[in-house]
């Protein structure tokens, strides 16, 4: 089957999309994504994986360098700034999630901010917003080329597949590349795509997003220098199609003068309340509800009364982890998150520390947990549910089910709660002026003249915090 | 091939089996019993005395050839582009040498990158079976890392050569995990899959990482592997080797800083793909280091193919076949072949889309075109570096011949570098039919280049850029490499 011109249509579209085509709906949603991404990124700069990546990246220097979020003194060459900031964003699995499944913002925003800081003429906030949305849109388009992408992944980690393409597209946009160069940027980026899922639930997973940001930016810059790749990279099965078992691409039509239907307008993202894999949010909400039922009926509620816990979840091997040994495994464990919710009546950022993971009471509860995967529970973030059933020593059963957790695209976080999440995250690193500055700038990004002002707020650490947290790992 | 794989499978748990229940071991093998751990252990513990004289000899030939093609590769556009990119994006860093550019040094990973690009820039580098270009992914990283190590702890020549061989061995072992790898690739470009792993392994060894860190280096590298075939025959292809080298080094450096990744990355876990994400069929096997002094490196049982001209390996068969027809034609009449004599050209070659290009548009496409290489050899009696210049690509005589080419893909001609053949059948205007057939081109592992031929290729390549004293010194140094106390003698001759 000969398909023609799909890649070229993407190149043309990336080039042609302009700020007048940004709708209110898309502007609103993407600003929320930016704010959330910056917050989780800032919090993530205090993790062990971030520190390792930062130490490594400091081997490199350059004349023009870019900010490292949450660090007032350190800058890095743009590629490595994108790398470490991207890692920070995904370090605690706290970043946004879309449908079909990927973490779209972490692959794009760090690259754009790093790039913007080095451009001779400073892009405006609106330029940044447009480039960001181009990066998100391209990812959404690519995921719709296969049925495989609609389910929880098993082979390749989606951010490593579509994220690098989004970063390349967004960077190409900000650089103002020609249609042909945009096409080449995508082709070059495709050779940097595809990390296997096995590294999810490990310390290396955040690097998938960090590398997506970094290598997409690099692809755009190589294209700017004239490097060429396959101009049909999206068209052919031996191109981008290698990452999917079924692959059916289609062209992206953009006319510079008419309206454009952004995918983000139709399909919102989910924001997380817990720094853990998205699936955990369902099981936590169900566990909390089941616990509440138990608490309401039993006078002196004591967890040792629980004989058995059954979790009914979708089949997904990499989040089925009965006894997690590390924070990374804990963030990818139905069993852990449910048990935490039952034990503590909440799951928060601090639930994943080494001390918390190793609590005897938690381990005891974990030994009573069993996982079932009912046939009607599909491995899709759009269709799945989680059910938690507790059985007490007395033989009483308490069941609760969650179809849509608060924060899912069907039940989005209120603006108040989103800003609250950001404030809590950012305050662990920035001083008040920095926190409020970021909220203010992102809230008004379409009116900001030079987007580099964002960078200066991201560096406004409270020095006390910087000393305290620089060697501590969460 | 399938039966061979099945025969050599020894399920890990069958060896251990006694203490734990079969079910539990199946579900969760003890850490030290995994394939991944066995690889880490091998990388960390294999010794120089495990290198046989055959392996030493063969790998030194690879090092020489790789440097030669890398040096001539430093004259290409894609190399220049990559170098400028690095110099522009990063501040000068006086650490690792860049091939062929006196005084130019970069950060280690960037030097590995550009030197890797140079090595593959003309598709002139070595090819193995199962198919990959093993040296270009490993040597630039090992050189760059050696440059990075402090003056009083540079690796000896033997350490250097051992690290290099580890990088090659790991690639060979990984490719034997699947049937898919035995054939000319269709999905992922092999150097981007196994090359990154080989580089990570070699660098992990040179950094003296412990077995666990070596395993993590491989796992980190897995997330950096895998580029689609579609970028072969384009200007981006050389970056696959450049990135394999660079990213493997990066993986090892990150592992040395304590970064951790999946401890089951090479094992096949249902529902969560690791390294097997890159293959449709995948049966991993542990890499065992025997207790006595013997380890059979794969290079001992499977030699390397070296190219005589800068094009995809498959081109060498049709070029040799066409060259024999040229010889006959020239014997008939005047000393050149003219398109006027030729009515029809039939090529019988394996089926492989990415090397089937009737009218290549660029040098990159021409290096991946059965048609182009057959016609060039038919016209000139051989294919050389010069056959791919812009002028050569546009020759009217060549274009005339190209328009007369037909292709056939006989059933008995598999897309496999170990079993394929190339046949060129020329029908002359008078009606005579001349046939050339090549089963094994000169340079293939079944008919290896003599040391003389290899050195001649090296002199032609390196001599295009370096002064002849350096060229000769490099030949001597590489020949002596396993006896050198300090690899600096090699590092200092590359530019």
Short mmCIF file of C-alpha atoms in Angstrom, two decimals, chain B:
data_model
loop_
_atom_site.label_atom_id
_atom_site.label_comp_id
_atom_site.label_asym_id
_atom_site.label_seq_id
_atom_site.Cartn_x
_atom_site.Cartn_y
_atom_site.Cartn_z
CA UNK B 1 18.33 -21.71 12.35
CA UNK B 2 15.26 -22.33 14.53
CA UNK B 3 16.28 -25.88 15.40
CA UNK B 4 19.74 -24.64 16.31
CA UNK B 5 18.29 -22.14 18.76
CA UNK B 6 15.95 -24.68 20.29
CA UNK B 7 18.72 -27.17 20.82
CA UNK B 8 20.90 -24.78 22.72
CA UNK B 9 18.23 -23.55 25.11
CA UNK B 10 18.91 -24.66 28.63
CA UNK B 11 16.18 -23.19 30.79
CA UNK B 12 17.87 -21.46 33.69
CA UNK B 13 15.55 -22.93 36.28
CA UNK B 14 16.19 -26.47 35.19
CA UNK B 15 19.77 -26.02 36.28
CA UNK B 16 18.89 -24.71 39.72
CA UNK B 17 15.60 -26.30 40.47
CA UNK B 18 16.09 -28.16 43.71
CA UNK B 19 15.31 -25.83 46.61
CA UNK B 20 12.46 -23.67 45.46
CA UNK B 21 9.19 -24.85 44.10
CA UNK B 22 9.12 -24.81 40.34
CA UNK B 23 6.26 -22.34 40.25
CA UNK B 24 7.97 -19.74 42.37
CA UNK B 25 11.24 -19.93 40.51
CA UNK B 26 9.42 -19.63 37.21
CA UNK B 27 7.69 -16.53 38.41
CA UNK B 28 10.69 -14.90 40.00
CA UNK B 29 14.19 -16.25 39.27
CA UNK B 30 16.81 -15.40 41.88
CA UNK B 31 18.71 -12.26 40.90
CA UNK B 32 21.91 -14.10 40.08
CA UNK B 33 20.09 -16.52 37.79
CA UNK B 34 18.87 -14.02 35.28
CA UNK B 35 20.23 -13.60 31.78
CA UNK B 36 20.72 -9.93 32.55
CA UNK B 37 22.89 -10.67 35.57
CA UNK B 38 24.94 -13.18 33.60
CA UNK B 39 25.78 -10.51 31.06
CA UNK B 40 26.79 -8.08 33.77
CA UNK B 41 29.00 -10.71 35.36
CA UNK B 42 30.67 -11.56 32.07
CA UNK B 43 31.46 -7.97 31.23
CA UNK B 44 32.98 -7.38 34.62
CA UNK B 45 34.88 -10.63 35.02
CA UNK B 46 36.13 -11.84 31.66
CA UNK B 47 39.91 -11.70 31.52
CA UNK B 48 42.51 -10.75 28.94
CA UNK B 49 43.78 -14.31 28.91
CA UNK B 50 40.39 -15.35 27.54
CA UNK B 51 41.31 -13.64 24.28
CA UNK B 52 42.69 -16.30 21.94
CA UNK B 53 45.28 -15.46 19.32
CA UNK B 54 42.63 -15.76 16.60
CA UNK B 55 40.40 -13.27 18.36
CA UNK B 56 43.31 -10.91 18.97
CA UNK B 57 44.29 -11.06 15.33
CA UNK B 58 40.77 -10.60 13.98
CA UNK B 59 39.87 -7.78 16.33
CA UNK B 60 43.05 -5.88 15.52
CA UNK B 61 42.10 -6.06 11.85
CA UNK B 62 38.71 -4.60 12.82
CA UNK B 63 40.31 -1.79 14.81
CA UNK B 64 42.56 -0.88 11.88
CA UNK B 65 39.78 -0.96 9.32
CA UNK B 66 37.45 1.00 11.57
CA UNK B 67 39.99 3.78 12.11
CA UNK B 68 40.66 3.95 8.38
CA UNK B 69 37.03 4.31 7.38
CA UNK B 70 36.50 6.74 10.24
CA UNK B 71 39.35 8.94 9.07
CA UNK B 72 38.18 9.07 5.48
CA UNK B 73 34.66 9.56 6.81
CA UNK B 74 35.84 12.81 8.35
CA UNK B 75 35.78 14.27 4.84
CA UNK B 76 32.02 13.82 4.39
CA UNK B 77 29.23 16.38 4.63
CA UNK B 78 27.32 14.52 7.29
CA UNK B 79 30.43 14.38 9.49
CA UNK B 80 30.99 18.09 9.07
CA UNK B 81 27.41 18.79 9.98
CA UNK B 82 27.60 16.63 13.10
CA UNK B 83 30.88 18.21 14.15
CA UNK B 84 29.64 21.74 13.71
CA UNK B 85 26.52 20.89 15.63
CA UNK B 86 28.60 19.68 18.56
CA UNK B 87 30.99 22.60 18.43
CA UNK B 88 28.15 25.05 18.28
CA UNK B 89 26.00 23.52 20.98
CA UNK B 90 28.82 22.95 23.43
CA UNK B 91 31.86 24.80 24.66
CA UNK B 92 35.28 23.52 23.61
CA UNK B 93 36.46 20.63 25.72
CA UNK B 94 39.98 19.45 25.29
CA UNK B 95 39.43 15.80 26.02
CA UNK B 96 38.72 13.33 23.24
CA UNK B 97 40.19 13.38 19.74
CA UNK B 98 38.15 13.77 16.62
CA UNK B 99 39.22 11.58 13.69
CA UNK B 100 41.31 13.35 11.09
CA UNK B 101 41.03 16.86 12.53
CA UNK B 102 44.28 17.96 14.09
CA UNK B 103 43.72 19.88 17.31
CA UNK B 104 39.99 19.24 17.45
CA UNK B 105 38.81 17.64 20.65
CA UNK B 106 35.38 17.32 22.20
CA UNK B 107 33.71 16.00 25.33
CA UNK B 108 33.95 12.21 25.33
CA UNK B 109 30.37 11.43 24.36
CA UNK B 110 30.42 14.06 21.62
CA UNK B 111 33.69 12.73 20.23
CA UNK B 112 32.23 9.23 20.27
CA UNK B 113 29.25 10.64 18.41
CA UNK B 114 31.10 12.39 15.60
CA UNK B 115 33.66 9.63 15.18
CA UNK B 116 30.85 7.10 15.01
CA UNK B 117 29.12 9.22 12.37
CA UNK B 118 32.39 9.36 10.43
CA UNK B 119 32.81 5.59 10.62
CA UNK B 120 29.42 4.87 9.08
CA UNK B 121 29.18 7.96 6.89
CA UNK B 122 30.09 6.12 3.69
CA UNK B 123 28.78 2.69 4.66
CA UNK B 124 32.37 1.50 4.38
CA UNK B 125 32.61 -0.14 7.80
CA UNK B 126 32.71 -3.79 8.78
CA UNK B 127 29.71 -6.09 8.71
CA UNK B 128 29.10 -9.26 10.73
CA UNK B 129 26.75 -12.16 10.74
CA UNK B 130 24.10 -11.90 12.08
CA UNK B 131 23.97 -8.52 10.42
CA UNK B 132 25.27 -5.43 12.10
CA UNK B 133 28.20 -3.01 11.87
CA UNK B 134 29.85 -3.86 15.15
CA UNK B 135 33.07 -1.84 15.32
CA UNK B 136 31.76 1.65 14.61
CA UNK B 137 29.49 1.49 17.64
CA UNK B 138 32.26 0.43 19.99
CA UNK B 139 35.63 1.78 18.92
CA UNK B 140 34.79 5.51 19.00
CA UNK B 141 33.40 5.16 22.52
CA UNK B 142 36.38 3.17 23.78
CA UNK B 143 38.79 5.70 22.24
CA UNK B 144 36.89 8.66 23.67
CA UNK B 145 36.72 7.10 27.11
CA UNK B 146 40.40 6.24 27.04
CA UNK B 147 41.14 9.86 26.24
CA UNK B 148 39.05 10.83 29.24
CA UNK B 149 40.93 8.67 31.69
CA UNK B 150 43.69 10.35 33.57
CA UNK B 151 47.24 10.26 32.29
CA UNK B 152 48.53 7.86 34.89
CA UNK B 153 45.68 5.39 34.53
CA UNK B 154 45.28 4.97 30.82
CA UNK B 155 44.34 1.45 29.80
CA UNK B 156 47.05 -0.79 28.43
CA UNK B 157 46.72 -1.89 24.84
CA UNK B 158 45.48 -5.26 26.02
CA UNK B 159 42.83 -3.74 28.30
CA UNK B 160 41.74 -1.57 25.41
CA UNK B 161 41.51 -4.53 23.10
CA UNK B 162 39.65 -6.58 25.69
CA UNK B 163 37.07 -3.82 26.20
CA UNK B 164 36.67 -3.62 22.44
CA UNK B 165 36.14 -7.36 22.17
CA UNK B 166 33.61 -7.32 24.99
CA UNK B 167 31.66 -4.72 23.03
CA UNK B 168 31.71 -6.96 19.97
CA UNK B 169 30.89 -10.13 21.90
CA UNK B 170 27.85 -8.64 23.62
CA UNK B 171 26.46 -7.58 20.24
CA UNK B 172 26.96 -11.05 18.80
CA UNK B 173 25.34 -12.74 21.79
CA UNK B 174 22.30 -10.46 21.69
CA UNK B 175 21.73 -11.04 17.99
CA UNK B 176 21.65 -14.79 18.57
CA UNK B 177 18.55 -14.41 20.71
CA UNK B 178 16.31 -14.16 17.67
CA UNK B 179 15.78 -15.66 14.26
CA UNK B 180 14.78 -12.25 12.99
CA UNK B 181 18.32 -10.97 13.56
CA UNK B 182 19.75 -13.54 11.16
CA UNK B 183 18.19 -11.93 8.13
CA UNK B 184 18.67 -8.60 6.41
CA UNK B 185 16.73 -6.25 8.69
CA UNK B 186 13.29 -4.88 8.00
CA UNK B 187 12.26 -3.02 11.12
CA UNK B 188 15.01 -1.76 13.35
CA UNK B 189 18.47 -0.91 12.10
CA UNK B 190 20.68 -3.46 13.93
CA UNK B 191 23.54 -1.10 14.88
CA UNK B 192 20.97 1.04 16.71
CA UNK B 193 19.73 -1.99 18.62
CA UNK B 194 22.81 -4.02 19.52
CA UNK B 195 25.44 -1.34 18.87
CA UNK B 196 24.35 0.78 21.81
CA UNK B 197 24.50 -2.28 24.03
CA UNK B 198 27.97 -3.17 22.79
CA UNK B 199 29.22 0.32 23.45
CA UNK B 200 27.72 0.30 26.94
CA UNK B 201 29.35 -3.05 27.67
CA UNK B 202 32.78 -2.00 26.41
CA UNK B 203 32.69 1.25 28.34
CA UNK B 204 31.41 -0.40 31.49
CA UNK B 205 34.43 -2.70 31.34
CA UNK B 206 36.85 0.13 30.75
CA UNK B 207 35.34 1.99 33.71
CA UNK B 208 35.84 -1.15 35.84
CA UNK B 209 32.21 -1.27 36.89
CA UNK B 210 31.11 -4.15 39.11
CA UNK B 211 28.75 -6.85 37.74
CA UNK B 212 25.62 -5.10 39.00
CA UNK B 213 26.64 -1.77 37.50
CA UNK B 214 27.48 -3.50 34.23
CA UNK B 215 23.97 -4.94 34.15
CA UNK B 216 22.48 -1.55 34.82
CA UNK B 217 24.61 -0.03 32.07
CA UNK B 218 23.04 -2.51 29.65
CA UNK B 219 19.56 -1.78 30.94
CA UNK B 220 20.04 1.98 30.70
CA UNK B 221 21.38 1.50 27.18
CA UNK B 222 18.30 -0.50 26.19
CA UNK B 223 16.17 2.60 26.67
CA UNK B 224 18.48 4.36 24.22
CA UNK B 225 18.39 1.69 21.55
CA UNK B 226 16.34 1.24 18.43
CA UNK B 227 16.09 3.32 15.27
CA UNK B 228 13.77 2.41 12.37
CA UNK B 229 15.14 1.09 9.07
CA UNK B 230 13.44 3.89 7.16
CA UNK B 231 16.35 6.20 7.88
CA UNK B 232 18.81 3.82 6.24
CA UNK B 233 19.82 5.12 2.82
CA UNK B 234 19.44 8.67 4.07
CA UNK B 235 21.89 11.14 5.52
CA UNK B 236 20.65 10.22 9.00
CA UNK B 237 21.85 6.64 8.88
CA UNK B 238 25.41 7.38 10.02
CA UNK B 239 23.94 8.96 13.13
CA UNK B 240 22.65 5.53 14.13
CA UNK B 241 26.22 4.39 14.70
CA UNK B 242 27.28 7.76 16.12
CA UNK B 243 24.45 7.66 18.62
CA UNK B 244 25.02 3.99 19.45
CA UNK B 245 28.56 4.83 20.40
CA UNK B 246 27.69 8.00 22.27
CA UNK B 247 24.67 6.70 24.13
CA UNK B 248 26.35 3.44 25.14
CA UNK B 249 29.13 5.49 26.70
CA UNK B 250 26.55 7.68 28.37
CA UNK B 251 24.75 4.64 29.77
CA UNK B 252 27.98 3.37 31.28
CA UNK B 253 28.81 6.77 32.77
CA UNK B 254 25.32 7.02 34.30
CA UNK B 255 25.63 3.51 35.69
CA UNK B 256 28.95 4.47 37.23
CA UNK B 257 27.11 7.22 39.07
CA UNK B 258 24.68 4.71 40.50
CA UNK B 259 21.75 5.06 38.12
CA UNK B 260 19.71 1.89 38.17
CA UNK B 261 17.34 0.32 35.69
CA UNK B 262 15.54 -2.94 35.08
CA UNK B 263 17.35 -6.03 36.32
CA UNK B 264 15.37 -8.17 33.89
CA UNK B 265 15.91 -6.14 30.77
CA UNK B 266 17.40 -8.97 28.72
CA UNK B 267 15.13 -11.63 30.18
CA UNK B 268 11.77 -12.15 28.52
CA UNK B 269 9.03 -11.07 30.88
CA UNK B 270 5.49 -11.50 29.60
CA UNK B 271 3.51 -8.31 29.42
CA UNK B 272 6.48 -6.03 29.95
CA UNK B 273 8.89 -5.79 27.06
CA UNK B 274 12.57 -5.28 27.67
CA UNK B 275 15.25 -5.73 25.04
CA UNK B 276 12.85 -8.13 23.31
CA UNK B 277 10.75 -5.11 22.31
CA UNK B 278 12.97 -4.91 19.24
CA UNK B 279 12.32 -8.44 18.00
CA UNK B 280 9.30 -10.48 17.00
CA UNK B 281 10.87 -13.72 18.24
CA UNK B 282 13.24 -13.72 21.21
CA UNK B 283 14.81 -16.47 23.27
CA UNK B 284 17.51 -15.15 25.60
CA UNK B 285 20.29 -17.28 27.00
CA UNK B 286 22.67 -16.62 29.86
CA UNK B 287 26.25 -15.74 29.02
CA UNK B 288 28.46 -18.02 30.99
CA UNK B 289 32.08 -17.60 31.80
CA UNK B 290 33.57 -21.05 32.20
CA UNK B 291 35.70 -21.73 35.24
CA UNK B 292 38.79 -22.67 33.30
CA UNK B 293 40.69 -20.22 31.19
CA UNK B 294 38.63 -20.74 28.08
CA UNK B 295 35.88 -18.56 26.76
CA UNK B 296 34.98 -18.89 23.13
CA UNK B 297 34.45 -15.40 21.81
CA UNK B 298 31.99 -15.41 18.92
CA UNK B 299 34.57 -13.68 16.75
CA UNK B 300 36.54 -16.94 16.83
CA UNK B 301 33.75 -18.93 15.19
CA UNK B 302 32.35 -16.15 13.03
CA UNK B 303 34.77 -13.84 11.25
CA UNK B 304 34.05 -10.29 10.10
CA UNK B 305 33.30 -9.04 6.60
CA UNK B 306 35.23 -6.01 5.39
CA UNK B 307 34.06 -3.90 2.51
CA UNK B 308 36.11 -3.14 -0.54
CA UNK B 309 34.02 -0.18 -1.50
CA UNK B 310 31.73 2.15 0.45
CA UNK B 311 28.29 0.67 0.00
CA UNK B 312 25.83 -1.66 1.72
CA UNK B 313 27.20 -5.19 2.01
CA UNK B 314 24.65 -6.62 -0.43
CA UNK B 315 26.16 -4.45 -3.18
CA UNK B 316 29.42 -6.37 -3.03
CA UNK B 317 27.85 -9.49 -4.48
CA UNK B 318 26.34 -7.77 -7.53
CA UNK B 319 29.45 -5.67 -8.03
CA UNK B 320 31.66 -8.75 -8.19
CA UNK B 321 29.19 -10.49 -10.48
CA UNK B 322 28.95 -7.43 -12.76
CA UNK B 323 32.71 -6.98 -12.74
CA UNK B 324 33.19 -10.45 -14.16
CA UNK B 325 30.81 -9.58 -17.00
CA UNK B 326 32.74 -6.36 -17.56
CA UNK B 327 35.95 -8.37 -17.91
CA UNK B 328 34.39 -10.54 -20.58
CA UNK B 329 32.97 -7.55 -22.45
CA UNK B 330 36.21 -5.68 -22.41
CA UNK B 331 37.86 -8.80 -23.68
CA UNK B 332 35.50 -8.75 -26.70
CA UNK B 333 36.36 -5.38 -28.10
CA UNK B 334 37.61 -1.92 -27.07
CA UNK B 335 38.68 -1.27 -23.48
CA UNK B 336 35.46 0.28 -22.24
CA UNK B 337 31.91 -0.86 -21.94
CA UNK B 338 29.36 1.21 -23.74
CA UNK B 339 25.63 1.27 -23.05
CA UNK B 340 25.11 0.90 -26.76
CA UNK B 341 26.24 -2.71 -26.47
CA UNK B 342 23.71 -3.53 -23.79
CA UNK B 343 20.09 -4.36 -24.40
CA UNK B 344 19.01 -5.63 -21.03
CA UNK B 345 20.40 -6.22 -17.56
CA UNK B 346 18.79 -8.73 -15.24
CA UNK B 347 19.72 -8.84 -11.57
CA UNK B 348 18.92 -11.87 -9.48
CA UNK B 349 19.13 -10.73 -5.90
CA UNK B 350 17.38 -11.28 -2.57
CA UNK B 351 14.20 -9.38 -1.84
CA UNK B 352 14.97 -6.36 0.30
CA UNK B 353 13.14 -3.09 -0.23
CA UNK B 354 15.70 -0.73 1.18
CA UNK B 355 18.46 -1.80 -1.20
CA UNK B 356 16.23 -1.98 -4.26
CA UNK B 357 16.48 1.47 -5.83
CA UNK B 358 16.23 1.78 -9.60
CA UNK B 359 17.18 5.46 -9.80
CA UNK B 360 18.99 6.62 -6.68
CA UNK B 361 18.79 10.35 -6.00
CA UNK B 362 21.66 10.82 -3.61
CA UNK B 363 24.95 9.25 -2.61
CA UNK B 364 23.19 7.64 0.34
CA UNK B 365 20.61 6.03 -1.89
CA UNK B 366 23.27 4.98 -4.37
CA UNK B 367 25.13 3.10 -1.65
CA UNK B 368 21.90 1.20 -1.08
CA UNK B 369 21.03 0.30 -4.65
CA UNK B 370 21.61 -3.08 -6.26
CA UNK B 371 20.94 -1.46 -9.63
CA UNK B 372 23.43 1.38 -9.20
CA UNK B 373 26.28 -0.78 -8.00
CA UNK B 374 25.76 -3.42 -10.66
CA UNK B 375 25.77 -0.82 -13.42
CA UNK B 376 28.78 1.01 -12.00
CA UNK B 377 30.77 -2.22 -11.90
CA UNK B 378 29.57 -3.15 -15.35
CA UNK B 379 30.79 0.16 -16.72
CA UNK B 380 34.03 0.53 -14.81
CA UNK B 381 35.02 -2.98 -13.82
CA UNK B 382 34.87 -2.06 -10.15
CA UNK B 383 33.15 0.14 -7.61
CA UNK B 384 35.31 2.54 -5.64
CA UNK B 385 35.08 5.52 -3.32
CA UNK B 386 34.89 7.67 -6.46
CA UNK B 387 31.82 5.87 -7.80
CA UNK B 388 29.57 7.88 -5.47
CA UNK B 389 30.62 11.45 -6.19
CA UNK B 390 27.89 13.81 -7.46
CA UNK B 391 29.41 13.73 -10.94
CA UNK B 392 29.60 9.95 -10.98
CA UNK B 393 25.96 9.68 -9.89
CA UNK B 394 24.85 11.68 -12.91
CA UNK B 395 26.91 10.03 -15.65
CA UNK B 396 24.80 9.65 -18.81
CA UNK B 397 26.29 6.19 -19.49
CA UNK B 398 25.29 5.06 -16.04
CA UNK B 399 21.79 6.45 -16.31
CA UNK B 400 21.40 4.74 -19.67
CA UNK B 401 22.34 1.39 -18.15
CA UNK B 402 20.08 1.95 -15.15
CA UNK B 403 17.09 2.29 -17.39
CA UNK B 404 17.73 -1.18 -18.73
CA UNK B 405 17.76 -3.02 -15.43
CA UNK B 406 15.20 -5.60 -14.37
CA UNK B 407 15.10 -7.35 -11.02
CA UNK B 408 14.22 -10.88 -10.02
CA UNK B 409 14.04 -12.31 -6.53
CA UNK B 410 14.57 -16.05 -6.88
CA UNK B 411 13.18 -18.26 -4.13
CA UNK B 412 16.59 -19.72 -3.48
CA UNK B 413 18.15 -16.32 -2.79
CA UNK B 414 17.36 -15.49 0.85
CA UNK B 415 17.83 -12.04 2.35
CA UNK B 416 20.65 -13.22 4.52
CA UNK B 417 24.32 -12.23 4.39
CA UNK B 418 25.41 -15.77 5.01
CA UNK B 419 23.40 -17.41 2.26
CA UNK B 420 22.63 -14.91 -0.46
CA UNK B 421 24.12 -14.66 -3.92
CA UNK B 422 24.20 -12.02 -6.64
CA UNK B 423 23.73 -12.72 -10.32
CA UNK B 424 24.04 -10.31 -13.19
CA UNK B 425 22.78 -11.36 -16.59
CA UNK B 426 23.52 -9.00 -19.46
CA UNK B 427 21.80 -9.43 -22.83
CA UNK B 428 23.83 -7.78 -25.53
CA UNK B 429 22.36 -6.00 -28.49
CA UNK B 430 23.51 -8.81 -30.75
CA UNK B 431 21.56 -11.36 -28.69
CA UNK B 432 24.45 -12.84 -26.74
CA UNK B 433 23.86 -13.39 -23.06
CA UNK B 434 26.64 -12.96 -20.53
CA UNK B 435 26.21 -14.07 -16.93
CA UNK B 436 28.15 -13.27 -13.82
CA UNK B 437 27.45 -15.02 -10.55
CA UNK B 438 28.88 -14.34 -7.13
CA UNK B 439 28.31 -16.51 -4.05
CA UNK B 440 31.04 -15.05 -1.90
CA UNK B 441 32.61 -11.72 -2.66
CA UNK B 442 36.24 -11.04 -1.77
CA UNK B 443 36.09 -9.51 1.68
CA UNK B 444 33.23 -11.68 2.91
CA UNK B 445 33.99 -13.73 6.03
CA UNK B 446 34.18 -16.87 3.88
CA UNK B 447 36.81 -15.23 1.67
CA UNK B 448 38.46 -12.68 3.94
CA UNK B 449 40.64 -9.81 2.78
CA UNK B 450 44.29 -10.69 3.12
CA UNK B 451 46.32 -8.57 5.51
CA UNK B 452 47.83 -6.89 2.48
CA UNK B 453 44.46 -5.98 1.02
CA UNK B 454 43.28 -4.71 4.39
CA UNK B 455 46.33 -2.51 4.78
CA UNK B 456 45.99 -1.25 1.23
CA UNK B 457 42.41 -0.21 2.01
CA UNK B 458 43.62 1.43 5.22
CA UNK B 459 46.39 3.31 3.46
CA UNK B 460 43.98 4.57 0.81
CA UNK B 461 41.52 5.70 3.44
CA UNK B 462 43.71 7.11 6.19
CA UNK B 463 46.16 8.44 3.67
CA UNK B 464 43.49 10.65 2.18
CA UNK B 465 43.65 12.74 5.34
CA UNK B 466 46.68 11.90 7.46
CA UNK B 467 50.35 12.25 6.56
CA UNK B 468 51.94 8.95 5.56
CA UNK B 469 54.13 8.74 8.69
CA UNK B 470 50.99 8.72 10.83
CA UNK B 471 49.38 6.18 8.55
CA UNK B 472 52.32 3.79 8.86
CA UNK B 473 52.62 4.38 12.58
CA UNK B 474 48.96 3.52 13.04
CA UNK B 475 49.46 0.24 11.17
CA UNK B 476 52.36 -0.60 13.46
CA UNK B 477 50.64 0.48 16.66
CA UNK B 478 47.50 -1.52 15.96
CA UNK B 479 49.59 -4.56 15.07
CA UNK B 480 51.33 -4.21 18.43
CA UNK B 481 48.23 -3.20 20.36
CA UNK B 482 47.99 -6.20 22.67
CA UNK B 483 51.62 -5.70 23.66
CA UNK B 484 51.44 -1.96 24.31
CA UNK B 485 51.80 -0.88 27.90
CA UNK B 486 49.79 2.25 27.31
CA UNK B 487 47.16 2.89 24.63
CA UNK B 488 48.25 6.52 24.29
CA UNK B 489 50.44 5.48 21.41
CA UNK B 490 47.23 4.77 19.54
CA UNK B 491 45.23 7.75 20.80
CA UNK B 492 47.80 10.23 19.63
CA UNK B 493 47.80 9.19 15.95
CA UNK B 494 44.17 9.70 15.03
CA UNK B 495 44.27 13.26 13.80
#
